[in-house]
XYZ file of C-alpha atoms in Angstrom:
702
model
C 15.860 -19.372 26.881
C 12.709 -21.188 27.843
C 10.652 -18.040 27.806
C 12.125 -17.116 24.380
C 11.019 -20.557 23.207
C 7.429 -20.047 24.314
C 7.163 -16.528 22.859
C 8.415 -17.972 19.557
C 5.981 -20.880 19.752
C 3.083 -18.807 20.457
C 3.999 -16.318 17.647
C 4.287 -19.257 15.174
C 0.886 -20.515 16.529
C -0.867 -17.253 15.806
C 0.494 -17.202 12.370
C -0.519 -20.865 11.576
C -4.027 -20.275 12.841
C -4.715 -17.799 9.989
C -3.404 -19.780 7.240
C -6.381 -22.061 6.713
C -8.677 -19.300 5.656
C -5.976 -18.273 2.842
C -6.268 -22.084 1.605
C -9.976 -21.738 1.469
C -9.831 -18.608 -0.609
C -7.099 -20.074 -2.744
C -9.120 -23.070 -3.547
C -12.278 -20.936 -4.382
C -10.211 -18.803 -6.710
C -8.502 -21.893 -8.126
C -12.035 -23.259 -9.428
C -12.896 -19.831 -10.940
C -15.798 -19.005 -8.576
C -18.146 -20.836 -10.932
C -18.823 -23.962 -13.052
C -15.522 -24.506 -15.277
C -15.794 -25.788 -18.797
C -14.650 -29.318 -17.673
C -17.383 -29.562 -15.200
C -20.126 -28.580 -17.705
C -18.828 -31.138 -20.128
C -18.673 -33.848 -17.513
C -22.146 -33.249 -16.365
C -23.556 -33.531 -19.977
C -21.713 -36.734 -20.737
C -22.096 -38.322 -17.252
C -26.031 -38.040 -17.283
C -26.253 -38.664 -21.060
C -27.837 -35.577 -21.974
C -28.144 -34.164 -25.541
C -27.337 -30.717 -26.017
C -29.064 -28.710 -28.660
C -27.421 -25.935 -30.553
C -29.085 -23.288 -28.435
C -28.005 -24.862 -25.253
C -24.512 -25.177 -26.530
C -24.528 -21.436 -27.102
C -25.651 -21.018 -23.359
C -22.863 -23.220 -22.269
C -20.200 -21.454 -24.233
C -21.417 -18.177 -22.858
C -21.187 -19.544 -19.266
C -17.782 -21.042 -19.734
C -16.475 -17.801 -21.321
C -14.630 -19.542 -24.149
C -17.112 -18.858 -27.158
C -15.607 -18.163 -30.512
C -18.551 -16.100 -31.434
C -20.134 -14.656 -28.354
C -22.480 -12.467 -30.131
C -23.918 -15.394 -31.986
C -24.426 -17.383 -28.683
C -26.002 -14.404 -27.054
C -28.380 -13.936 -29.927
C -29.137 -17.644 -29.860
C -29.901 -17.218 -26.127
C -32.205 -14.254 -26.651
C -33.562 -15.410 -29.949
C -37.095 -14.353 -30.919
C -38.377 -17.993 -30.604
C -36.491 -19.677 -27.825
C -36.831 -23.323 -27.336
C -34.865 -24.162 -24.006
C -35.094 -27.311 -22.090
C -35.131 -27.902 -18.447
C -31.343 -28.745 -18.741
C -30.509 -24.966 -19.792
C -32.198 -23.559 -16.874
C -30.609 -26.169 -14.516
C -27.221 -25.195 -15.788
C -27.848 -21.448 -15.385
C -29.241 -21.951 -11.947
C -26.463 -24.261 -10.756
C -23.931 -21.676 -12.118
C -25.424 -18.854 -10.325
C -25.755 -20.763 -7.089
C -22.229 -22.039 -7.445
C -20.768 -18.477 -7.986
C -22.972 -17.254 -4.971
C -21.626 -19.938 -2.677
C -18.148 -19.313 -3.636
C -18.489 -15.484 -2.824
C -20.000 -16.281 0.426
C -17.316 -18.746 1.255
C -14.450 -16.169 0.356
C -16.334 -13.493 2.664
C -16.670 -16.135 5.518
C -13.067 -17.034 5.010
C -12.057 -13.393 5.205
C -14.085 -12.687 8.292
C -12.420 -15.654 9.862
C -9.095 -14.439 8.968
C -9.613 -11.120 10.634
C -10.804 -12.657 13.855
C -8.772 -12.390 17.160
C -6.655 -15.256 18.146
C -9.213 -16.467 20.923
C -12.107 -16.274 18.469
C -10.087 -18.262 16.007
C -9.581 -21.045 18.496
C -13.360 -21.272 19.153
C -14.079 -21.491 15.538
C -11.501 -24.058 14.794
C -12.785 -26.079 17.798
C -16.236 -25.999 16.537
C -15.140 -27.060 13.034
C -13.152 -29.878 14.402
C -16.137 -31.133 16.354
C -18.182 -31.191 13.087
C -15.375 -32.910 11.307
C -15.178 -35.542 13.962
C -18.892 -36.454 13.329
C -18.475 -36.955 9.683
C -15.137 -38.776 10.079
C -16.951 -41.113 12.529
C -19.838 -41.527 9.999
C -17.628 -42.269 6.937
C -15.687 -44.772 9.124
C -18.735 -46.622 10.290
C -19.999 -46.735 6.731
C -16.817 -48.346 5.353
C -16.789 -50.681 8.383
C -20.447 -51.732 7.734
C -19.722 -52.256 4.098
C -16.849 -54.596 5.009
C -19.207 -56.660 7.342
C -22.132 -56.993 4.911
C -19.683 -58.180 2.264
C -18.191 -60.655 4.476
C -21.486 -61.943 5.547
C -22.740 -62.235 2.087
C -19.597 -64.165 1.023
C -19.676 -66.508 4.072
C -21.706 -69.767 3.763
C -22.154 -70.588 7.376
C -23.104 -68.297 10.182
C -25.126 -65.236 10.256
C -23.208 -62.636 12.304
C -19.519 -61.583 13.421
C -20.473 -62.366 17.000
C -21.276 -65.964 16.147
C -17.734 -66.237 14.828
C -16.237 -64.741 17.926
C -18.327 -67.039 20.109
C -17.203 -70.096 17.964
C -13.563 -68.830 18.291
C -12.991 -68.360 14.547
C -10.498 -65.678 15.004
C -8.167 -66.628 12.214
C -10.895 -66.803 9.696
C -12.265 -63.469 11.046
C -8.985 -61.693 10.980
C -7.263 -63.110 8.022
C -10.123 -63.334 5.515
C -12.870 -61.353 7.425
C -13.413 -57.723 8.681
C -11.978 -58.303 12.178
C -8.957 -56.032 11.764
C -11.401 -53.488 10.284
C -13.629 -53.521 13.180
C -10.732 -53.523 15.682
C -9.257 -50.264 14.031
C -12.601 -48.733 13.659
C -13.366 -49.204 17.400
C -9.842 -47.687 18.328
C -10.466 -44.772 16.049
C -14.086 -44.108 17.141
C -12.823 -44.083 20.880
C -10.345 -41.406 19.952
C -12.881 -39.398 18.209
C -15.396 -39.832 21.005
C -12.935 -38.576 23.520
C -12.051 -35.668 21.343
C -15.621 -34.762 20.745
C -16.570 -34.884 24.547
C -13.340 -32.812 25.382
C -14.433 -30.069 22.865
C -18.178 -29.844 24.004
C -17.841 -29.587 27.665
C -21.152 -27.712 27.576
C -23.502 -30.636 28.742
C -22.188 -31.051 32.349
C -24.499 -34.003 32.843
C -22.297 -37.221 33.052
C -25.157 -39.153 31.392
C -25.126 -37.009 28.462
C -21.410 -37.342 28.077
C -21.548 -41.061 28.276
C -24.417 -40.949 25.709
C -22.302 -38.901 23.321
C -19.425 -41.401 23.696
C -21.784 -44.274 23.147
C -22.964 -42.643 19.838
C -19.521 -42.898 18.383
C -18.717 -46.608 19.856
C -21.958 -48.334 19.638
C -22.277 -48.821 15.902
C -19.024 -50.948 16.003
C -20.526 -53.185 18.624
C -23.899 -53.330 16.902
C -22.387 -54.650 13.675
C -21.555 -57.919 15.600
C -24.971 -58.885 16.209
C -27.344 -60.802 13.623
C -29.472 -57.858 12.168
C -30.954 -57.289 8.931
C -28.596 -55.704 6.345
C -30.936 -52.843 5.705
C -30.744 -52.001 9.299
C -27.104 -52.307 9.499
C -26.566 -49.829 6.498
C -28.743 -47.195 8.452
C -27.158 -47.545 11.921
C -24.436 -44.998 11.122
C -26.908 -42.423 10.300
C -28.975 -42.858 13.330
C -25.985 -42.766 15.784
C -24.512 -39.636 13.949
C -27.786 -37.621 14.643
C -27.106 -36.908 18.412
C -23.626 -35.321 18.182
C -24.558 -33.391 14.816
C -27.594 -32.140 16.679
C -25.464 -30.798 19.535
C -23.188 -29.010 16.845
C -26.348 -27.525 15.273
C -27.801 -26.532 18.668
C -24.583 -24.910 19.573
C -24.402 -22.970 16.412
C -28.079 -21.889 16.958
C -27.462 -20.776 20.641
C -24.417 -18.895 19.764
C -25.823 -17.377 16.496
C -26.858 -14.110 18.048
C -23.339 -13.603 19.625
C -21.690 -14.545 16.324
C -23.702 -11.730 14.649
C -23.106 -9.321 17.334
C -19.241 -9.968 17.101
C -19.373 -9.342 13.399
C -21.569 -6.096 13.985
C -19.345 -4.763 16.502
C -16.199 -5.348 14.459
C -17.870 -3.360 11.687
C -18.819 -0.688 13.963
C -15.302 -0.429 15.165
C -13.894 -0.253 11.883
C -16.322 2.431 10.742
C -15.458 4.596 13.784
C -11.731 4.043 13.281
C -12.096 5.220 9.578
C -14.019 8.212 10.499
C -11.504 9.345 13.090
C -8.225 8.319 11.750
C -8.768 7.346 7.894
C -8.743 4.306 5.948
C -4.976 4.079 5.590
C -4.516 4.058 9.258
C -7.026 1.224 9.750
C -5.185 -0.655 7.070
C -1.766 -0.266 8.687
C -3.093 -1.138 12.239
C -4.789 -4.310 10.800
C -1.883 -5.268 8.726
C 0.324 -5.063 11.909
C -2.114 -6.951 14.144
C -2.812 -9.859 11.515
C 0.859 -10.109 10.701
C -0.070 -10.381 7.087
C 3.490 -10.690 5.532
C 4.234 -13.748 7.847
C 0.992 -15.262 7.196
C 1.259 -14.980 3.525
C 4.878 -16.449 3.525
C 3.797 -19.433 5.668
C 0.788 -19.901 3.380
C 2.943 -19.962 0.306
C 5.538 -22.360 1.680
C 3.158 -24.722 3.010
C 1.362 -24.549 -0.418
C 4.646 -25.295 -2.171
C 5.393 -28.083 0.298
C 2.057 -29.725 -0.535
C 2.695 -29.631 -4.123
C 6.107 -31.180 -3.650
C 4.711 -33.946 -1.599
C 2.021 -34.639 -4.340
C 4.709 -34.560 -7.095
C 6.946 -36.901 -5.095
C 4.161 -39.386 -4.478
C 3.016 -39.245 -8.032
C 6.604 -39.882 -9.304
C 7.497 -42.484 -6.704
C 7.209 -45.476 -8.905
C 9.149 -43.885 -11.875
C 12.461 -43.340 -10.094
C 13.439 -40.543 -12.520
C 12.654 -37.094 -11.012
C 13.493 -34.135 -13.164
C 14.368 -31.411 -10.694
C 14.396 -28.659 -13.313
C 10.824 -29.522 -14.595
C 9.759 -29.750 -10.854
C 11.013 -26.377 -9.903
C 9.369 -25.047 -13.220
C 5.972 -26.506 -12.232
C 6.294 -25.000 -8.737
C 6.960 -21.747 -10.090
C 3.987 -21.942 -12.450
C 1.589 -23.227 -9.752
C 3.062 -20.783 -7.135
C 1.357 -17.819 -8.967
C -1.915 -19.286 -10.369
C -4.272 -17.342 -8.173
C -4.411 -13.897 -6.604
C -3.546 -15.384 -3.117
C -0.679 -17.327 -4.545
C 0.732 -14.293 -6.061
C 0.376 -12.495 -2.702
C 2.461 -15.247 -0.961
C 5.140 -15.105 -3.675
C 5.153 -11.362 -3.361
C 5.918 -11.812 0.455
C 8.819 -14.134 -0.367
C 10.189 -11.597 -2.938
C 9.840 -8.907 -0.264
C 12.139 -10.945 2.086
C 14.725 -11.519 -0.523
C 14.924 -7.905 -1.562
C 15.088 -6.820 2.052
C 18.154 -8.944 2.518
C 19.637 -7.789 -0.689
C 19.217 -4.305 0.722
C 20.727 -5.246 3.989
C 23.792 -6.843 2.230
C 24.347 -3.569 0.460
C 24.068 -1.671 3.724
C 26.473 -3.946 5.395
C 29.053 -3.420 2.456
C 28.660 0.262 2.618
C 28.976 0.260 6.489
C 25.864 2.220 7.023
C 22.929 1.708 9.180
C 19.639 0.345 7.649
C 17.271 3.099 9.140
C 14.225 2.144 7.170
C 14.863 -1.641 7.155
C 11.816 -2.711 5.312
C 11.740 0.027 2.659
C 13.334 -1.990 -0.241
C 11.431 -5.113 0.538
C 8.057 -3.212 0.738
C 8.300 -1.359 -2.416
C 9.677 -4.225 -4.313
C 6.746 -6.316 -3.315
C 4.322 -3.696 -4.259
C 5.980 -3.365 -7.586
C 5.971 -7.063 -8.257
C 2.295 -7.435 -7.365
C 1.295 -4.528 -9.535
C 3.362 -6.003 -12.228
C 1.477 -9.262 -11.942
C -1.908 -7.514 -12.014
C -0.869 -5.460 -14.887
C 0.259 -8.325 -17.048
C -2.599 -10.655 -16.221
C -0.265 -13.338 -14.607
C -2.972 -15.461 -13.263
C -4.959 -15.665 -16.417
C -2.241 -17.004 -18.541
C -1.633 -20.550 -19.423
C 1.224 -22.386 -17.891
C 3.853 -21.809 -20.514
C 3.051 -18.050 -21.011
C 2.609 -17.687 -17.238
C 6.336 -18.995 -16.618
C 7.633 -16.782 -19.319
C 5.734 -13.731 -17.994
C 7.006 -14.442 -14.413
C 10.597 -14.492 -15.651
C 10.241 -11.240 -17.415
C 8.578 -9.480 -14.322
C 11.308 -10.880 -12.116
C 13.829 -9.395 -14.635
C 12.038 -6.056 -14.491
C 11.962 -6.361 -10.560
C 15.741 -6.910 -10.579
C 16.380 -3.807 -12.748
C 14.393 -1.915 -10.024
C 16.525 -3.384 -7.289
C 19.547 -1.856 -9.144
C 17.815 1.576 -8.773
C 17.124 0.812 -5.042
C 20.902 0.119 -4.553
C 21.844 3.391 -6.326
C 19.570 5.098 -3.921
C 21.451 3.660 -0.935
C 25.054 4.563 -2.329
C 24.242 8.097 -3.739
C 23.741 9.820 -0.278
C 26.856 8.064 0.980
C 28.879 9.448 -1.964
C 27.690 12.990 -1.387
C 28.546 12.667 2.312
C 32.001 11.315 1.756
C 32.883 13.788 -0.857
C 32.154 16.891 1.310
C 33.058 15.711 4.742
C 36.978 15.300 4.398
C 36.459 11.727 5.462
C 39.939 10.204 5.719
C 38.494 6.710 5.737
C 39.757 5.392 2.473
C 37.999 2.056 2.813
C 34.581 3.698 2.899
C 35.267 5.416 -0.480
C 36.623 2.144 -2.032
C 33.475 0.159 -0.988
C 31.093 3.052 -2.219
C 33.023 3.124 -5.541
C 32.895 -0.702 -5.806
C 29.193 -0.626 -5.502
C 28.953 2.031 -8.209
C 31.258 -0.143 -10.466
C 29.001 -3.058 -9.903
C 25.993 -0.732 -10.903
C 27.762 -0.060 -14.098
C 29.160 -3.454 -15.031
C 26.088 -5.617 -14.179
C 23.453 -3.904 -16.196
C 25.731 -3.776 -19.190
C 26.282 -7.441 -18.728
C 22.580 -7.981 -18.515
C 21.931 -6.153 -21.699
C 24.541 -8.104 -23.690
C 23.184 -11.341 -22.298
C 19.595 -10.522 -23.101
C 20.376 -9.237 -26.533
C 22.393 -12.327 -27.417
C 19.289 -14.665 -26.627
C 16.196 -12.522 -27.433
C 14.793 -10.493 -30.212
C 13.636 -6.883 -29.823
C 10.379 -6.599 -28.233
C 8.479 -4.137 -25.896
C 9.555 -6.066 -22.653
C 13.251 -5.897 -23.895
C 12.853 -2.282 -24.544
C 11.703 -1.772 -21.077
C 14.648 -3.584 -19.649
C 16.987 -1.550 -21.763
C 15.607 1.642 -20.588
C 15.771 0.789 -16.832
C 19.224 -0.604 -17.176
C 20.614 2.353 -19.148
C 18.807 4.713 -16.763
C 20.683 3.248 -13.830
C 24.130 3.663 -15.469
C 23.276 7.294 -16.379
C 22.333 7.891 -12.687
C 25.605 6.309 -11.424
C 27.580 8.372 -13.759
C 25.887 11.450 -12.630
C 26.367 10.645 -9.153
C 30.272 10.025 -9.615
C 30.423 13.263 -11.572
C 28.908 15.137 -8.534
C 30.937 13.224 -6.153
C 34.069 14.212 -8.051
C 33.136 17.948 -8.039
C 32.361 17.925 -4.450
C 35.585 16.060 -3.560
C 37.623 18.653 -5.621
C 35.630 21.553 -3.807
C 36.234 20.083 -0.479
C 40.059 20.092 -0.978
C 40.200 23.648 -2.476
C 41.523 26.403 -0.341
C 39.567 29.156 -2.215
C 35.744 29.402 -2.718
C 34.600 27.863 -6.042
C 31.991 30.111 -7.454
C 31.050 27.945 -10.486
C 30.423 24.682 -8.409
C 26.691 25.334 -8.188
C 26.503 25.862 -11.989
C 28.195 22.626 -12.565
C 26.316 20.718 -10.440
C 23.177 22.164 -11.812
C 24.269 21.354 -15.484
C 25.214 17.743 -14.590
C 21.941 16.971 -12.694
C 19.894 18.687 -15.355
C 21.614 16.229 -17.928
C 20.658 13.340 -15.924
C 16.964 14.483 -15.411
C 16.611 15.221 -19.146
C 17.849 11.686 -19.910
C 15.323 10.275 -17.276
C 12.549 12.398 -18.798
C 13.374 11.236 -22.280
C 13.373 7.693 -20.960
C 9.940 8.301 -19.504
C 8.587 9.377 -22.870
C 10.031 6.220 -24.543
C 8.399 4.123 -21.744
C 4.911 5.876 -22.136
C 4.960 5.183 -25.908
C 6.176 1.516 -25.384
C 3.259 0.994 -22.784
C 0.794 2.652 -25.271
C 1.952 0.087 -27.763
C 1.429 -2.750 -25.349
C -1.960 -1.503 -24.446
C -3.243 -1.072 -28.043
C -1.649 -3.973 -29.864
C -0.461 -6.575 -27.346
C -2.344 -6.793 -23.870
C -4.730 -4.220 -22.729
C -6.419 -3.771 -19.523
C -7.907 -1.364 -17.168
C -4.922 -1.549 -14.628
C -2.282 -0.940 -17.595
C -4.347 2.065 -18.704
C -4.605 3.530 -15.212
C -0.765 2.940 -14.669
C -0.166 4.839 -18.054
C -2.249 7.726 -16.919
C -0.328 7.731 -13.512
C 2.918 7.565 -15.511
C 1.901 10.378 -17.861
C 0.899 12.871 -15.113
C 3.657 12.168 -12.403
C 6.683 11.170 -14.665
C 5.881 13.454 -17.639
C 3.853 16.476 -16.795
C 5.035 16.880 -13.138
C 8.793 16.375 -14.299
C 8.391 18.920 -17.125
C 6.646 21.445 -14.808
C 9.280 21.105 -11.999
C 12.161 21.256 -14.380
C 10.761 24.436 -16.018
C 9.944 25.948 -12.733
C 13.497 25.365 -11.551
C 14.968 26.698 -14.736
C 12.864 29.887 -14.341
C 13.762 30.315 -10.703
C 17.382 30.225 -11.492
C 16.946 32.554 -14.388
C 15.171 35.158 -12.274
C 17.707 34.779 -9.487
C 20.463 35.478 -11.997
C 18.754 38.641 -13.169
C 18.126 39.820 -9.560
C 22.008 39.317 -9.024
C 23.010 41.119 -12.071
C 20.938 44.059 -11.151
C 22.839 44.555 -7.669
C 26.087 46.509 -7.823
C 29.310 44.855 -7.507
C 31.522 45.754 -4.657
C 35.081 47.223 -5.621
C 38.237 46.118 -4.181
C 38.550 49.254 -2.183
C 35.157 48.617 -0.426
C 36.176 44.944 0.183
C 39.454 45.942 1.730
C 37.766 48.590 3.922
C 35.029 45.962 4.958
C 37.451 43.196 5.909
C 34.636 40.801 6.643
C 33.456 37.409 5.540
C 30.162 36.500 3.621
C 27.420 36.099 6.306
C 25.972 33.043 4.370
C 29.112 30.830 3.714
C 31.614 32.359 6.266
C 34.281 32.581 3.550
C 36.541 35.461 2.627
C 34.984 37.903 -0.013
C 37.280 38.500 -2.969
C 34.221 39.506 -4.878
C 30.854 40.631 -3.519
C 27.404 42.119 -4.238
C 25.847 44.916 -2.478
C 22.269 44.889 -1.453
C 19.905 47.837 -1.183
C 20.377 47.637 2.570
C 24.306 47.957 2.123
C 25.099 44.463 3.112
C 27.851 42.477 1.217
C 27.459 38.778 0.126
C 29.139 36.480 -2.303
C 27.070 36.663 -5.669
C 26.689 32.883 -5.740
C 25.508 32.730 -2.088
C 23.234 35.407 -2.559
C 21.745 33.881 -5.716
C 21.035 30.563 -3.684
C 19.524 32.557 -1.018
C 17.211 34.134 -3.473
C 15.997 30.572 -4.358
C 14.605 30.740 -0.761
C 13.295 34.207 -0.093
C 13.721 37.627 -1.632
C 14.926 39.275 1.722
C 18.210 40.095 3.024
C 19.720 37.250 5.151
C 20.808 39.823 7.934
C 18.076 42.572 8.147
C 15.354 40.916 6.236
C 14.782 43.891 3.961
C 13.489 43.345 0.546
C 16.521 43.298 -1.616
C 14.879 43.511 -5.064
C 11.553 44.921 -6.087
C 9.969 43.445 -9.152
C 7.924 45.550 -11.553
C 6.885 42.517 -13.521
C 4.336 40.465 -11.937
C 5.530 37.360 -13.987
C 8.821 37.581 -12.094
C 7.553 37.763 -8.681
C 9.815 36.194 -6.007
C 8.910 32.836 -4.667
C 7.209 32.460 -1.339
C 9.574 32.315 1.729
C 8.579 28.563 2.300
C 9.397 27.269 -0.954
C 12.811 25.820 -0.838
C 13.344 23.910 -3.997
C 17.095 24.404 -4.465
C 18.729 23.492 -1.055
C 16.144 20.898 -0.114
C 17.333 18.676 -2.990
C 19.722 16.554 -1.053
C 16.940 15.602 1.599
C 14.502 14.950 -1.307
C 16.910 12.824 -3.056
C 17.536 10.820 -0.071
C 14.187 10.309 1.166
C 12.325 10.237 -2.201
C 14.375 8.293 -4.653
C 13.223 4.802 -3.523
C 9.611 6.005 -3.997
C 10.521 7.591 -7.285
C 12.423 4.774 -8.728
C 9.782 2.306 -7.886
C 7.140 4.712 -9.253
C 9.279 5.005 -12.354
C 8.396 1.447 -13.119
C 4.864 1.599 -11.937
C 4.223 5.078 -13.663
C 4.709 7.137 -10.650
C 8.297 8.890 -10.362
C 8.812 11.967 -8.374
C 10.931 14.759 -9.744
C 14.564 14.972 -8.395
C 15.412 18.678 -7.833
C 18.622 20.135 -8.096
C 20.786 20.559 -4.953
C 24.150 22.183 -3.922
C 27.137 21.348 -2.061
C 26.498 19.886 1.282
C 29.085 22.211 2.758
C 27.324 25.346 1.270
C 24.063 24.103 2.442
C 25.384 23.725 6.008
C 27.022 27.205 5.731
C 23.500 28.734 4.681
C 21.648 27.058 7.517
C 24.324 28.427 10.067
C 23.856 31.906 8.656
C 20.099 31.639 9.044
C 20.556 30.597 12.739
C 23.017 33.435 13.384
C 20.615 35.878 11.906
C 17.823 34.634 14.169
C 20.106 35.134 17.238
C 21.281 38.600 16.211
C 17.445 39.681 15.802
C-alpha cells in the first residue's frame, strides 16, 4: 500500500510539473500575442497624446477592428505621409510585443517537453530568481513604511533610537515595528531557500554573505541614515544574489543549448527512421498529454471559481447558474483551454462507452476508442466553428451546439458497439436470453432518444443549418439501428431454419444497400448544408478543407464503392447463370454436400472441372476469386475485358463484418468531420465461417 501511494504521488508530481508551461501559453494566447485595443487606448489617454487621423488609421489596423481597412491602409501608405514619433513607437511596440510573446510560447513549449529531472532544475532556477525579486519587493515596502514613519514622527531620527528608548508600544502600535519583524522572518526564509537551491558556492563565507544580503537591509533600516540611501539599500543588496543567478545561467548556457540541439537531432533521427506519427505517439505517451491537459483545465477552472467567490464575497447572493455559465464560456476562450476541455470530454465519453460495454456484457477491447475519437471530433468542431474568436454570448451558444452534435456522434458510437453483438447473437444459437434483451434495450434507446431529442429541439428552435445537421445525424442513427435489427432478424430466422436459405444473401444485400443509400443521401444533404454555411454564415479555411474531405470520402468514395459492389454482384450472377444446373438424378448419384457450406445440395451448379456447389455459395466464392474452391481451375473464362474477374486478394463481400466492426467508429466520427468510410455488404456469419472452413480443407487436400 505504501509503495502504491509513492507511485501515485510521483505520477501526480510528474503531471503537475508540466502544467505551468501550459498556463504561460494560455496567458499569452489570452492577450492575443500583441497589443490589444484596450491597451492602445489606455496608452493614448494615459500619456495625454493627441492622435491624428492618420495615426488613428494605424491604430485601427493594428487593433484589427477597423470598419474601413482599405481606407486606413491608404492613409498609412498615403502619398504624403505625416507620421509623428508616436505612430512609429506604437508599431515598434506591437512588433516587439508579438515577437516576445512568440518567443515565450516557444520557450514554454520547449520547457513542457523536457524530461522530469530537467524540469526540476529549471523550476529550481526560476524559484531562486523569484526569491530575489520577492526579497527586493519586501525590502522596498518595508523601507517605505520606515520612511513614512520617520517623516510623521516629531522626535527621534531612527527606529533604533526608539528601540533603545524602549518605545515598543509606539513602534508596534503606530509604527512599522510589526512590518519590520515580519519582513525579517520572511527574509530569513527566503535566504535559507536561496542558499539551499544554490549549493554551488561551497565556500561557507560566500554562503553567509548570500544570507546576509537578504537579512541586512532589515537591520540597516534601524540606523539613522539619509532617506535617499535607505531607498537604494534594497537595490544594492539584491545585486549579489541576482549576479549569482545570471552567472549560473551564463555558465550553463552552452549546456542548455546543447540539450536543445541534442533533442532536435534525436527527434529528426526518429522521424527519418519511424515517421512523424510514431514520434508524436511516443512523445504523447511520454509527456502524458491527456492527464496534463485535464489537470491544467481543472486548475484553471478552480482558479476562476476562487476569483468569483472572492469577488462576490460581500454580496451574499451567488447565482450558481450564471457561475456555471461563466465557467463554461471562460473554459474555451483559448486554444489551450479548448484542449483542456477536450480532454475532459474524452474522459466523459470514455466512461459512457464503458457503461454501454457493461450493459451489453462485452469486453472493452479498445478502451479509449470512443473517448479519443470524441475528443478529436470536439476539437475539430471548435476550430471549424471559430469557438475561441467569438464573444461570450455567441461562444456559449456555439459550445452548446457543438456538444449537441458531439452527443449525436456518441449515439453512432454506441450503435457501433451493439451492432456486432447483434450479429453474433443472431447467428450463434446463443440461448442466453438476457443478452438478447440487453442488446435490444440499447437499440430501443437509440431509437427513442434521438426522436425525443428532435421533438425537443424543434419545439424550442427554428430551422437553421445547425438544427438540420442534428436532424440528419439523429435520423441516420435511427435508420442504422433499424437496418441492424432487420439483419439481426434475418440471421436469427436463418439460424433456426433446418434447410439452407438461398435468398438470405440477397435480402441482406437489399437491406444494407437501403441503409447505405440513405446515408449517402444524408451525406449529400450535409455537403450542401456545409456549403451554405461556408458561403453565407461562417466561412474559413478549416471548414473548406473539411468540406473537401467530406466530398471525397463520403460522396465520391461511397458512390464508387457502392457501384463497384453492385457490378461485382451482377457479374457474379452472370457467371453463375452460365454454368449448368445439376439435375435431380445427378444429385442423387453424387450424394455429397457442398464443399463451401457443408450443407446438403437440393440444387447445385456444375463447374467446368465437374465439381458441384450451391449456386449461392459459388456466387459468394466468385466475389473472392474466379477459381474452383477444390481444384483451383478457372471456372469461367471472360471474353469481355470489362467483365474481368477481380484479383484473388480483393475480398469485398465476406470481409464486410470485420470492416463494419473495426471501421464503423472511424466512419461515424468521420461522417461528422467529413471523412466517412464506406460500409460494404456482408453475409451471414455462419456462411462466412463455412467458407473459411472450406478454404482450409482445400489447402489440406492439396
